[in-house]
XYZ file of C-alpha atoms in Angstrom:
318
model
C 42.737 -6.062 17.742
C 39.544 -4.539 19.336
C 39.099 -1.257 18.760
C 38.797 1.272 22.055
C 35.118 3.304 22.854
C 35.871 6.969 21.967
C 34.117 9.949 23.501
C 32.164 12.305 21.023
C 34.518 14.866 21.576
C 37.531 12.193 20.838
C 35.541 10.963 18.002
C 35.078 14.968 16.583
C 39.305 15.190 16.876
C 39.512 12.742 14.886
C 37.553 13.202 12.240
C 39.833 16.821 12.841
C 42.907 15.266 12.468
C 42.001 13.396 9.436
C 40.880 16.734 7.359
C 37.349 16.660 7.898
C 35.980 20.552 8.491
C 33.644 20.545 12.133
C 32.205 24.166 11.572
C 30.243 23.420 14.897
C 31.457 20.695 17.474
C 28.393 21.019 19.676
C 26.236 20.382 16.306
C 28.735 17.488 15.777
C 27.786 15.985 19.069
C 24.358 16.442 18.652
C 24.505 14.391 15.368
C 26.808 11.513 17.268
C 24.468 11.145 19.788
C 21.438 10.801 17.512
C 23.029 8.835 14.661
C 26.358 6.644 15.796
C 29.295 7.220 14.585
C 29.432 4.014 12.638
C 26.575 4.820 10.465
C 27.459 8.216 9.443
C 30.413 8.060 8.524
C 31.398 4.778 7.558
C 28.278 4.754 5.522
C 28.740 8.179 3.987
C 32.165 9.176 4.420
C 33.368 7.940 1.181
C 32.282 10.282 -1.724
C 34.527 13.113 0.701
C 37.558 11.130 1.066
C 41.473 11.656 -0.834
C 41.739 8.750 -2.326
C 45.306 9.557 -3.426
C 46.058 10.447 0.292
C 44.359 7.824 2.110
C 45.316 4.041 3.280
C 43.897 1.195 4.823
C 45.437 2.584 8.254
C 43.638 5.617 8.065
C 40.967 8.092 5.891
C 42.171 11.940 4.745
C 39.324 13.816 3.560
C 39.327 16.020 0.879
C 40.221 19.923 1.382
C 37.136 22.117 2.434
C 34.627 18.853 2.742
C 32.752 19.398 6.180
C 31.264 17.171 8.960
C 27.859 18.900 8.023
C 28.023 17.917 4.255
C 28.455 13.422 5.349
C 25.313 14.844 7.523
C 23.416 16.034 4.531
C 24.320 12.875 2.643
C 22.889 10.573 5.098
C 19.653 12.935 5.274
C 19.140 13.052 1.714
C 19.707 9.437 1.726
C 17.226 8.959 4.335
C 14.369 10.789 3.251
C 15.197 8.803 -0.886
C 14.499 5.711 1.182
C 11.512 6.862 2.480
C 9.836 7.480 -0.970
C 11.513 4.779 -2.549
C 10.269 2.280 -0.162
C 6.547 3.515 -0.515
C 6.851 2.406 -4.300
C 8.241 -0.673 -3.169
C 5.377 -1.676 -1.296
C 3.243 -0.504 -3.510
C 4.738 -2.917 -6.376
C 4.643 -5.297 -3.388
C 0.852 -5.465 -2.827
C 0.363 -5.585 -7.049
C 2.179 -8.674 -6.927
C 0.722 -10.309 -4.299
C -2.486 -9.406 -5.399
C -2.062 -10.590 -8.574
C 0.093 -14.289 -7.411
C -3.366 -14.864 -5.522
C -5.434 -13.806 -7.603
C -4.640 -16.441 -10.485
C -3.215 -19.182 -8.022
C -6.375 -19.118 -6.292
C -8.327 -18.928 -10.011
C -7.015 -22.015 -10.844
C -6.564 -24.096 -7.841
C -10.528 -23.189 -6.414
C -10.929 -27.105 -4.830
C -9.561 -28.478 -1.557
C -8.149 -26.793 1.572
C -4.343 -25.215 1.323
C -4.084 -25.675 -2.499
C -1.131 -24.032 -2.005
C 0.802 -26.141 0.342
C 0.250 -28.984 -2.491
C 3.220 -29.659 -4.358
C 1.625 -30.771 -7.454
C 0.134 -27.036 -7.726
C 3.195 -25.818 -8.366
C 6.364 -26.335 -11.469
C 7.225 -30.066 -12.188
C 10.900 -28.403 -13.956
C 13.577 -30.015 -12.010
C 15.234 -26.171 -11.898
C 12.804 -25.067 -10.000
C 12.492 -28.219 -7.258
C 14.558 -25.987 -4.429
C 12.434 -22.780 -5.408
C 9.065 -25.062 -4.679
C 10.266 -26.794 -1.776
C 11.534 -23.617 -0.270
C 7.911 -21.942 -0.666
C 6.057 -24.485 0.596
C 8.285 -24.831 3.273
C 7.936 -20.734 3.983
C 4.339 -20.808 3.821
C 3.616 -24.008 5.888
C 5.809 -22.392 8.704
C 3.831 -18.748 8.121
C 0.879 -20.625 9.546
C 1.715 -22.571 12.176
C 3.753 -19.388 13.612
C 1.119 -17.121 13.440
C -1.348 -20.336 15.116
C 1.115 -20.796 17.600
C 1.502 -17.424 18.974
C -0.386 -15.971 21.374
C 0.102 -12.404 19.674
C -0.400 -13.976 16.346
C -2.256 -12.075 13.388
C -5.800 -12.369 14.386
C -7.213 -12.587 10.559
C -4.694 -16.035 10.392
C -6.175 -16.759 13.772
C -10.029 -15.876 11.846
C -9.583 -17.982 9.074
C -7.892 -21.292 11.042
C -11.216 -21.026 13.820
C -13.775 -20.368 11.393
C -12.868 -21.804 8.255
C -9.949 -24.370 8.654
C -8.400 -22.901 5.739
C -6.565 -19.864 4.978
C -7.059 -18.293 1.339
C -3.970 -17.436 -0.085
C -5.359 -13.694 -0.804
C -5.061 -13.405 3.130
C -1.842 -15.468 3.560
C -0.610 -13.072 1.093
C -0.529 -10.293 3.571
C 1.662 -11.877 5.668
C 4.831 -12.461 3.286
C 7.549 -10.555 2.825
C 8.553 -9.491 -0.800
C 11.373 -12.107 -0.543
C 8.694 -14.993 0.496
C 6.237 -13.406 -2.539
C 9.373 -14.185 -4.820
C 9.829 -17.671 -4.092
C 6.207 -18.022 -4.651
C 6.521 -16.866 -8.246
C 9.899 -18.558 -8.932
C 7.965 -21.903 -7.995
C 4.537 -21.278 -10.306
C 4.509 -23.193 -13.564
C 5.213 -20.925 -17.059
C 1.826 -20.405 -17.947
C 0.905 -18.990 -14.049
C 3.973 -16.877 -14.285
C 2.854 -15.209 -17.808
C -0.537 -14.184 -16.820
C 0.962 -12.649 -13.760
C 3.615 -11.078 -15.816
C 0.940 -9.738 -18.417
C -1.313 -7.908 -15.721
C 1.906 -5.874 -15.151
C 2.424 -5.646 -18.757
C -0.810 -4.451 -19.849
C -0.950 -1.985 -17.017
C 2.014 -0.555 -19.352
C 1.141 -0.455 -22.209
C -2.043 1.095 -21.680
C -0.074 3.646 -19.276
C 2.542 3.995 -22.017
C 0.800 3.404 -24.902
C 3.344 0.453 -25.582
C 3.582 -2.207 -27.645
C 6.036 -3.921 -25.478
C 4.974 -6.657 -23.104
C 6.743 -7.690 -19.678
C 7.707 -10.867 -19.861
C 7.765 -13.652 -16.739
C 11.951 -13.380 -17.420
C 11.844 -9.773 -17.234
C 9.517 -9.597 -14.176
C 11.784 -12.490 -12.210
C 14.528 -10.036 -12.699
C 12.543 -7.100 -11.747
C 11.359 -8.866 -8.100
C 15.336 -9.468 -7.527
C 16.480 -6.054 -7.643
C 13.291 -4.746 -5.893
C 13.557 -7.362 -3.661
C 17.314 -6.507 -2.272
C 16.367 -2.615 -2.372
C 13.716 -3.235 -0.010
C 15.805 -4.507 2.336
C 17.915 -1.905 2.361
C 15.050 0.584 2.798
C 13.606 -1.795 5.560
C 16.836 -1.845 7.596
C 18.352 1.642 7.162
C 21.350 0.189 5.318
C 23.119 2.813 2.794
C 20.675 3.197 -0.192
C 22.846 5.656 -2.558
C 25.729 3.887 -3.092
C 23.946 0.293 -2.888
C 24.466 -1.914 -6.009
C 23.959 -5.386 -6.269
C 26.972 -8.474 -6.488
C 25.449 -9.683 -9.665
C 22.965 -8.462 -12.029
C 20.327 -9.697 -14.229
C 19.548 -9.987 -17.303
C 20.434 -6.299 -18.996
C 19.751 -7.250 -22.407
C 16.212 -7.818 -22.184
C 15.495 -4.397 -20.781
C 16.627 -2.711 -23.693
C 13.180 -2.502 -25.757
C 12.004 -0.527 -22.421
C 14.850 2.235 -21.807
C 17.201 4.748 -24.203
C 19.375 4.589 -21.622
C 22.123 2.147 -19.739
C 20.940 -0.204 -17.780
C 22.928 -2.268 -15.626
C 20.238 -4.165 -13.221
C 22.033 -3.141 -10.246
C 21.962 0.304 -8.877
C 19.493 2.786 -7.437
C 19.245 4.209 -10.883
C 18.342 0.486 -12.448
C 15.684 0.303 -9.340
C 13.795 3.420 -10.387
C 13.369 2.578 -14.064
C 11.817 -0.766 -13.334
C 9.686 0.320 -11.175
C 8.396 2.673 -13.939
C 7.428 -0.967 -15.529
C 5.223 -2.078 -12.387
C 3.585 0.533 -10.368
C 1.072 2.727 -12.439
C 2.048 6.015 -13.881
C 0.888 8.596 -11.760
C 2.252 7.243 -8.911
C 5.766 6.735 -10.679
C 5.112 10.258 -11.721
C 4.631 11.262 -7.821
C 7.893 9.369 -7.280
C 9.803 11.286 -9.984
C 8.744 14.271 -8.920
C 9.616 13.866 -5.140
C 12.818 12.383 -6.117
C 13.707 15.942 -7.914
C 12.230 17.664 -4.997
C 15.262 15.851 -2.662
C 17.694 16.411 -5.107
C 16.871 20.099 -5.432
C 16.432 20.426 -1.282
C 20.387 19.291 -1.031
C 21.882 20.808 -4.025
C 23.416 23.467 -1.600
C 24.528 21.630 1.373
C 27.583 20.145 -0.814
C 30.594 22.220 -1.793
C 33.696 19.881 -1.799
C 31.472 17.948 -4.315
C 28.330 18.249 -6.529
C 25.404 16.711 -6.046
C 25.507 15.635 -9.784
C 28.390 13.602 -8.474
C 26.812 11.906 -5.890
C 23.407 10.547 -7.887
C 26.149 9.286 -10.348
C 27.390 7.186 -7.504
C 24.028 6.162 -8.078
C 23.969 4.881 -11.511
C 22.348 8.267 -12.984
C 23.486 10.425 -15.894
C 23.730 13.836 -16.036
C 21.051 13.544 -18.927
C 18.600 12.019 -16.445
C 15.636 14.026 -15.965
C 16.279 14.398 -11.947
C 19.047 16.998 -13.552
């Protein structure tokens, strides 16, 4: 059964009807308009519903929880994406960097050393990860040759030099094409990648731990999916992965839970792989968002909400 287009002012009554406070209907309509229903409050609606009150047929919200307050939710959310996805790019171009770097150390002869299959893992478990990435960046290339608009350094390179050095290709990948790249690079190309990360660190922590290839596979997953959710807009506070990593491992690093899944799990990694005063700078302006919304909520607590997001009231953000 399709369901029917509603008005802003129908869609207001019934957000009415179903409990939800609208201390200004022409603010309400403003927010519709800009926003979509859809996004707002399906994506944010949840932390304010009765769960003991409400069915699959329909949502009741919880006494004195306000239009305005799903609107601060998604804001706070928004501007947490925007930080968080700066330190995702910035791990981003540290990994690339480093994948071409030592890739392009070792294989120095021949055009497209990377396209050659024998440059990559012989282990049978990682055959689909190696076809997959040569596959990826084959087509990279003859997309960006092909088009008319295409990126003119590809362009550069194919013109002038019939080759295109992986530290340029590089540029062009998406974190999820970078990750197939690593998950296809023998053990000992994966380790010295892994132990620029790891001695970034320790020097940065003064650490005798080291980041292991394991550990940093598991560390490009969950930065991987959370980038996508920054990229497209999707709900970032209540995101948490189908199925985690390996939690165990992390242990050594953190004195508290880790579950490799949530928002919280995304921002201690990414202590482990961007340098420290830029996860300092990310700290700090995630405390500055908390403390900006701590006010708009009243039918719930902001503590509440970041534990929807893996974090403890002992976390530091508190």
């Amino acid at each position: 059964m399709s369901k029917p287009f509603k008005t802003y002012d129908e869609q207001i009554e019934i957000l009415s009807n179903r409990g939800l406070d609208i201390n200004n209907p022409e603010y309400a309509k403003i927010i519709l308009s800009q926003v979509n229903y859809y996004n707002l409050i399906n994506g944010y609606k949840t932390p304010f519903l009765d769960n003991k009150s409400s069915n699959e047929v329909e949502d009741v919200y919880k006494a004195g929880s306000s239009f305005e307050e799903i609107y601060a939710l998604h804001e706070m959310d928004r501007e947490l994406k925007e930080v968080i996805f700066s330190s995702l790019l910035r791990f981003e171009k540290l990994l690339k960097t480093s994948c071409a770097y030592h890739f392009s150390d070792l294989y120095r002869d021949g055009l497209y050393p990377y396209l050659q299959i024998e440059n990559y893992s012989a282990s049978k478990h990682q055959l689909n990860y190696v076809l997959k990435n040569i596959g990826t960046l084959s087509n990279a290339i003859s997309r960006e040759n092909k088009n008319s608009n295409g990126k003119k350094p590809i362009k550069h390179y194919i013109k002038k030099h019939d080759h295109i050095p992986l530290w340029v290709l590089v540029n062009f990948l998406t974190l999820g094409n970078i990750s197939y790249f690593y998950n296809s690079l023998d053990e000992s190309l994966q380790n010295k990648i892994a132990r620029d990360f790891g001695e970034r660190y320790k020097d940065s922590y003064h650490s005798k731990e080291k980041i292991s290839k394991t550990e940093l596979i598991d560390i490009i997953k969950i930065c991987n999916f959370f980038r996508n959710v920054c990229a497209h807009d999707e709900v970032m506070y209540s995101f948490s992965l189908n199925k985690a990593g390996q939690t165990a491992i992390f242990e050594k690093f953190f004195d508290e839970n880790y579950t490799g899944k949530n928002l919280h799990d995304l921002i201690l990694v990414l202590k482990l792989v961007i340098p420290e005063k830029e996860y300092q700078s990310l700290i700090s302006s995630i405390s500055s968002i908390k403390n900006k919304y701590e006010g708009k909520f009243t039918s719930i607590s902001i503590d509440d909400i970041f534990e929807i997001s893996g974090f403890s009231n002992k976390w530091l953000l508190t």
